[in-house]
mmCIF file of C-alpha atoms in Angstrom:
data_model
loop_
_atom_site.group_PDB
_atom_site.id
_atom_site.type_symbol
_atom_site.label_atom_id
_atom_site.label_comp_id
_atom_site.label_asym_id
_atom_site.label_seq_id
_atom_site.Cartn_x
_atom_site.Cartn_y
_atom_site.Cartn_z
ATOM 1 C CA ASP A 121 -0.010 0.005 0.008
ATOM 2 C CA THR A 122 1.621 3.245 -1.111
ATOM 3 C CA GLY A 123 -0.886 5.480 0.604
ATOM 4 C CA VAL A 124 -0.628 7.349 3.879
ATOM 5 C CA SER A 125 -0.165 4.994 6.779
ATOM 6 C CA GLN A 126 -0.776 5.603 10.431
ATOM 7 C CA ASP A 127 0.224 3.600 13.472
ATOM 8 C CA PRO A 128 -1.301 2.417 15.721
ATOM 9 C CA ARG A 129 -4.833 2.134 14.411
ATOM 10 C CA HIS A 130 -6.259 2.025 17.910
ATOM 11 C CA LYS A 131 -4.894 3.199 21.242
ATOM 12 C CA ILE A 132 -6.500 2.884 24.658
ATOM 13 C CA THR A 133 -4.705 4.695 27.405
ATOM 14 C CA LYS A 134 -5.349 5.761 30.954
ATOM 15 C CA ARG A 135 -5.858 9.395 31.777
ATOM 16 C CA GLY A 136 -2.562 11.099 32.502
ATOM 17 C CA GLN A 137 -0.463 8.826 30.297
ATOM 18 C CA ASN A 138 1.498 10.005 27.268
ATOM 19 C CA VAL A 139 0.792 8.661 23.793
ATOM 20 C CA THR A 140 2.571 8.997 20.464
ATOM 21 C CA PHE A 141 1.203 8.386 17.016
ATOM 22 C CA ARG A 142 3.096 7.990 13.798
ATOM 23 C CA CYS A 143 2.214 8.960 10.254
ATOM 24 C CA ASP A 144 4.049 7.915 7.110
ATOM 25 C CA PRO A 145 3.009 10.154 4.199
ATOM 26 C CA ILE A 146 3.173 9.424 0.524
ATOM 27 C CA SER A 147 6.871 9.679 -0.219
ATOM 28 C CA GLU A 148 6.926 12.560 -2.645
ATOM 29 C CA HIS A 149 4.514 14.728 -0.673
ATOM 30 C CA ASN A 150 6.081 17.692 1.059
ATOM 31 C CA ARG A 151 2.998 18.719 2.949
ATOM 32 C CA LEU A 152 1.805 16.759 5.986
ATOM 33 C CA TYR A 153 -1.300 17.602 8.035
ATOM 34 C CA TRP A 154 -2.774 16.379 11.292
ATOM 35 C CA TYR A 155 -6.489 16.556 11.930
ATOM 36 C CA ARG A 156 -8.695 15.515 14.788
ATOM 37 C CA GLN A 157 -12.196 14.159 14.385
ATOM 38 C CA THR A 158 -14.722 13.682 17.134
ATOM 39 C CA LEU A 159 -18.059 11.862 16.849
ATOM 40 C CA GLY A 160 -20.512 13.589 14.577
ATOM 41 C CA GLN A 161 -18.048 16.188 13.436
ATOM 42 C CA GLY A 162 -15.850 16.682 10.431
ATOM 43 C CA PRO A 163 -12.064 16.637 10.761
ATOM 44 C CA GLU A 164 -10.571 19.682 12.436
ATOM 45 C CA PHE A 165 -7.165 20.960 11.497
ATOM 46 C CA LEU A 166 -4.450 20.689 14.138
ATOM 47 C CA THR A 167 -1.156 21.452 12.463
ATOM 48 C CA TYR A 168 0.825 21.102 9.267
ATOM 49 C CA PHE A 169 4.365 20.732 7.975
ATOM 50 C CA GLN A 170 6.085 21.775 4.831
ATOM 51 C CA ASN A 171 8.982 19.344 4.663
ATOM 52 C CA GLU A 172 10.437 19.382 8.174
ATOM 53 C CA ALA A 173 9.125 22.852 9.136
ATOM 54 C CA GLN A 174 5.977 23.105 11.227
ATOM 55 C CA LEU A 175 4.260 26.136 9.654
ATOM 56 C CA GLU A 176 0.962 26.431 11.500
ATOM 57 C CA LYS A 177 -0.659 25.173 14.660
ATOM 58 C CA SER A 178 -4.321 25.417 15.512
ATOM 59 C CA ARG A 179 -5.514 26.852 18.786
ATOM 60 C CA LEU A 180 -6.908 23.342 19.339
ATOM 61 C CA LEU A 181 -3.315 22.201 19.808
ATOM 62 C CA SER A 182 -2.711 22.823 23.529
ATOM 63 C CA ASP A 183 0.704 22.760 25.149
ATOM 64 C CA ARG A 184 0.243 19.090 25.813
ATOM 65 C CA PHE A 185 0.378 18.347 22.098
ATOM 66 C CA SER A 186 3.575 18.323 20.093
ATOM 67 C CA ALA A 187 4.202 17.258 16.551
ATOM 68 C CA GLU A 188 7.440 16.659 14.719
ATOM 69 C CA ARG A 189 8.522 15.745 11.224
ATOM 70 C CA PRO A 190 12.246 15.060 11.359
ATOM 71 C CA LYS A 191 13.972 15.047 7.978
ATOM 72 C CA GLY A 192 10.653 15.886 6.300
ATOM 73 C CA SER A 193 9.565 12.243 6.127
ATOM 74 C CA PHE A 194 7.381 10.606 8.736
ATOM 75 C CA SER A 195 5.669 12.593 11.429
ATOM 76 C CA THR A 196 4.845 11.935 15.085
ATOM 77 C CA LEU A 197 2.112 13.481 17.186
ATOM 78 C CA GLU A 198 2.543 13.207 20.935
ATOM 79 C CA ILE A 199 -0.059 13.957 23.554
ATOM 80 C CA GLN A 200 1.221 14.361 27.116
ATOM 81 C CA ARG A 201 -0.895 13.881 30.208
ATOM 82 C CA THR A 202 -3.900 12.681 28.225
ATOM 83 C CA GLU A 203 -7.344 13.738 29.205
ATOM 84 C CA GLN A 204 -10.717 12.169 28.420
ATOM 85 C CA GLY A 205 -11.439 15.061 26.070
ATOM 86 C CA ASP A 206 -8.516 13.941 23.943
ATOM 87 C CA SER A 207 -10.490 10.835 22.881
ATOM 88 C CA ALA A 208 -10.935 11.197 19.162
ATOM 89 C CA MET A 209 -9.833 9.927 15.760
ATOM 90 C CA TYR A 210 -6.490 11.477 14.777
ATOM 91 C CA LEU A 211 -6.064 11.706 11.016
ATOM 92 C CA CYS A 212 -2.932 12.397 9.029
ATOM 93 C CA ALA A 213 -2.979 13.637 5.477
ATOM 94 C CA SER A 214 -0.304 14.459 2.945
ATOM 95 C CA SER A 215 -0.256 16.429 -0.274
ATOM 96 C CA LEU A 216 1.874 18.249 -2.723
ATOM 97 C CA ASP A 217 2.373 21.986 -2.419
ATOM 98 C CA LEU A 218 -0.075 22.944 -5.172
ATOM 99 C CA ILE A 219 -3.232 24.977 -5.267
ATOM 100 C CA GLY A 220 -6.320 22.775 -5.470
ATOM 101 C CA THR A 221 -4.233 19.724 -4.705
ATOM 102 C CA GLU A 222 -5.750 16.565 -3.318
ATOM 103 C CA ALA A 223 -5.017 15.629 0.259
ATOM 104 C CA PHE A 224 -4.535 11.896 0.797
ATOM 105 C CA PHE A 225 -5.668 10.693 4.205
ATOM 106 C CA GLY A 226 -4.506 7.846 6.371
ATOM 107 C CA GLN A 227 -6.955 5.522 8.098
ATOM 108 C CA GLY A 228 -6.490 7.326 11.356
ATOM 109 C CA THR A 229 -5.571 6.460 14.917
ATOM 110 C CA ARG A 230 -8.501 6.117 17.265
ATOM 111 C CA LEU A 231 -7.559 7.240 20.752
ATOM 112 C CA THR A 232 -9.646 6.306 23.756
ATOM 113 C CA VAL A 233 -8.681 7.809 27.088
ATOM 114 C CA VAL A 234 -10.200 5.940 30.068
ATOM 115 C CA ALA B 94 -14.401 33.242 10.567
ATOM 116 C CA GLN B 95 -14.315 30.630 7.840
ATOM 117 C CA ARG B 96 -17.037 28.052 8.190
ATOM 118 C CA VAL B 97 -18.529 25.202 6.174
ATOM 119 C CA THR B 98 -22.109 24.238 6.925
ATOM 120 C CA GLN B 99 -23.774 20.979 5.930
ATOM 121 C CA PRO B 100 -27.305 21.342 7.277
ATOM 122 C CA GLU B 101 -28.327 17.685 6.889
ATOM 123 C CA LYS B 102 -26.864 15.008 9.160
ATOM 124 C CA LEU B 103 -28.666 12.291 7.259
ATOM 125 C CA LEU B 104 -30.144 12.111 3.782
ATOM 126 C CA SER B 105 -32.046 8.996 2.902
ATOM 127 C CA VAL B 106 -33.216 8.292 -0.643
ATOM 128 C CA PHE B 107 -34.332 5.382 -2.718
ATOM 129 C CA LYS B 108 -32.148 3.938 -5.472
ATOM 130 C CA GLY B 109 -32.637 5.848 -8.651
ATOM 131 C CA ALA B 110 -33.830 9.043 -6.965
ATOM 132 C CA PRO B 111 -31.961 12.330 -7.418
ATOM 133 C CA VAL B 112 -29.634 13.424 -4.665
ATOM 134 C CA GLU B 113 -28.544 16.863 -3.508
ATOM 135 C CA LEU B 114 -26.219 17.257 -0.541
ATOM 136 C CA LYS B 115 -26.110 20.830 0.610
ATOM 137 C CA CYS B 116 -23.003 22.789 1.474
ATOM 138 C CA ASN B 117 -22.757 26.446 2.332
ATOM 139 C CA TYR B 118 -19.623 28.292 3.269
ATOM 140 C CA SER B 119 -18.716 31.562 4.781
ATOM 141 C CA TYR B 120 -15.510 33.192 3.559
ATOM 142 C CA SER B 121 -14.994 36.546 2.061
ATOM 143 C CA GLY B 122 -12.271 35.596 -0.377
ATOM 144 C CA SER B 123 -12.053 32.974 -3.082
ATOM 145 C CA PRO B 124 -11.725 29.578 -1.495
ATOM 146 C CA GLU B 125 -11.117 26.271 -3.189
ATOM 147 C CA LEU B 126 -14.011 23.932 -2.536
ATOM 148 C CA PHE B 127 -13.950 20.132 -2.272
ATOM 149 C CA TRP B 128 -16.186 17.202 -1.582
ATOM 150 C CA TYR B 129 -14.577 14.305 0.303
ATOM 151 C CA VAL B 130 -16.281 10.947 0.809
ATOM 152 C CA GLN B 131 -15.768 8.177 3.319
ATOM 153 C CA TYR B 132 -17.201 4.797 2.490
ATOM 154 C CA SER B 133 -17.781 2.273 5.235
ATOM 155 C CA ARG B 134 -14.440 1.070 6.724
ATOM 156 C CA GLN B 135 -12.459 3.127 4.273
ATOM 157 C CA ARG B 136 -10.365 6.217 4.567
ATOM 158 C CA LEU B 137 -11.455 9.703 3.676
ATOM 159 C CA GLN B 138 -10.880 10.376 -0.024
ATOM 160 C CA LEU B 139 -11.424 13.172 -2.484
ATOM 161 C CA LEU B 140 -14.569 12.929 -4.568
ATOM 162 C CA LEU B 141 -14.313 16.117 -6.580
ATOM 163 C CA ARG B 142 -13.004 19.675 -6.492
ATOM 164 C CA HIS B 143 -14.554 22.758 -7.989
ATOM 165 C CA ILE B 144 -11.382 23.874 -9.699
ATOM 166 C CA SER B 145 -11.420 20.926 -12.071
ATOM 167 C CA ARG B 146 -15.168 21.110 -12.863
ATOM 168 C CA GLU B 147 -15.301 17.359 -13.193
ATOM 169 C CA SER B 148 -17.972 14.725 -12.755
ATOM 170 C CA ILE B 149 -16.948 11.779 -10.639
ATOM 171 C CA LYS B 150 -19.111 8.688 -10.230
ATOM 172 C CA GLY B 151 -21.952 10.728 -11.687
ATOM 173 C CA PHE B 152 -21.657 13.450 -9.040
ATOM 174 C CA THR B 153 -21.280 17.104 -9.908
ATOM 175 C CA ALA B 154 -20.968 20.259 -7.811
ATOM 176 C CA ASP B 155 -21.222 23.843 -8.926
ATOM 177 C CA LEU B 156 -19.688 26.676 -6.984
ATOM 178 C CA ASN B 157 -22.231 29.469 -6.559
ATOM 179 C CA LYS B 158 -20.341 32.453 -5.199
ATOM 180 C CA GLY B 159 -23.475 34.580 -4.893
ATOM 181 C CA GLU B 160 -25.132 32.083 -2.602
ATOM 182 C CA THR B 161 -21.782 30.828 -1.199
ATOM 183 C CA SER B 162 -22.861 27.279 -1.921
ATOM 184 C CA PHE B 163 -21.265 24.186 -3.309
ATOM 185 C CA HIS B 164 -24.014 21.595 -3.397
ATOM 186 C CA LEU B 165 -23.303 18.055 -4.526
ATOM 187 C CA LYS B 166 -25.734 16.517 -6.941
ATOM 188 C CA LYS B 167 -26.368 13.221 -8.665
ATOM 189 C CA PRO B 168 -29.411 12.562 -10.879
ATOM 190 C CA PHE B 169 -29.806 8.891 -10.039
ATOM 191 C CA ALA B 170 -28.492 7.540 -6.722
ATOM 192 C CA GLN B 171 -26.990 4.071 -6.482
ATOM 193 C CA GLU B 172 -26.742 1.907 -3.388
ATOM 194 C CA GLU B 173 -22.960 2.068 -3.535
ATOM 195 C CA ASP B 174 -23.179 5.852 -3.065
ATOM 196 C CA SER B 175 -24.113 5.268 0.570
ATOM 197 C CA ALA B 176 -21.341 6.926 2.556
ATOM 198 C CA MET B 177 -20.382 10.004 4.634
ATOM 199 C CA TYR B 178 -19.859 13.071 2.545
ATOM 200 C CA TYR B 179 -17.840 16.093 3.725
ATOM 201 C CA CYS B 180 -17.711 19.454 2.120
ATOM 202 C CA ALA B 181 -14.434 21.311 2.666
ATOM 203 C CA LEU B 182 -12.594 24.441 1.680
ATOM 204 C CA THR B 183 -9.057 25.703 1.618
ATOM 205 C CA LYS B 184 -8.437 29.411 1.701
ATOM 206 C CA ASP B 185 -4.772 30.218 1.641
ATOM 207 C CA SER B 186 -1.397 28.778 0.777
ATOM 208 C CA SER B 187 -1.508 26.474 3.763
ATOM 209 C CA TYR B 188 -4.072 24.412 1.826
ATOM 210 C CA LYS B 189 -5.405 23.170 5.126
ATOM 211 C CA LEU B 190 -8.959 21.888 4.854
ATOM 212 C CA ILE B 191 -11.839 23.337 6.790
ATOM 213 C CA PHE B 192 -14.539 20.677 6.877
ATOM 214 C CA GLY B 193 -18.251 20.685 7.382
ATOM 215 C CA SER B 194 -19.757 18.286 9.850
ATOM 216 C CA GLY B 195 -20.715 15.813 7.141
ATOM 217 C CA THR B 196 -23.890 14.310 5.723
ATOM 218 C CA ARG B 197 -24.567 10.619 5.752
ATOM 219 C CA LEU B 198 -26.190 9.529 2.534
ATOM 220 C CA LEU B 199 -28.186 6.337 2.731
ATOM 221 C CA VAL B 200 -29.482 4.921 -0.594
ATOM 222 C CA ARG B 201 -32.111 2.323 -0.050
ATOM 223 C CA PRO B 202 -32.916 -0.427 -2.523
#
């Protein structure tokens, strides 16, 4: 499968624990995005990278969230001291840097904080 | 603030009936509009974009700047069209997507 891949697919964690998710984009895509989706809502933008540079972060991304994209390849999203409100589907997408370009999404990581 | 509104949570039609999924947006500039679809147990994928003015799987969408709408239409629905449909826009060089809350289309036999 040459699409966007995310790992793990599911994560159950206790409140207060740290979690880290990984996203492997399509190899030639220089843009990488993280979104969060809660039940009954569309995906909400969290942050994006152009190559290894993190260019924008949403106000949704509290200080407990950090994302990296070392060497402009895969990306990680870490949530520290998880809270029940962090329970959601975390989606990664990648694209080229072109107007009107298609974003290709991964299957997501479903996080449940108990 | 930029916003995408999909007023219908669920749209249920019979096979062969016409379908229109509504999408309205609020943005003062010239956004790029998209429809993304998520079939059961599959990832979110692009259905069509206004910039290419294409018809995909029989679906079309026309950008109406006066009404700030980008409704998705299909003249004859098929059972395999049953899915979640999300309208989205991008507004600047970030190309980040701002999504609506989605409409579930259920096509009954």
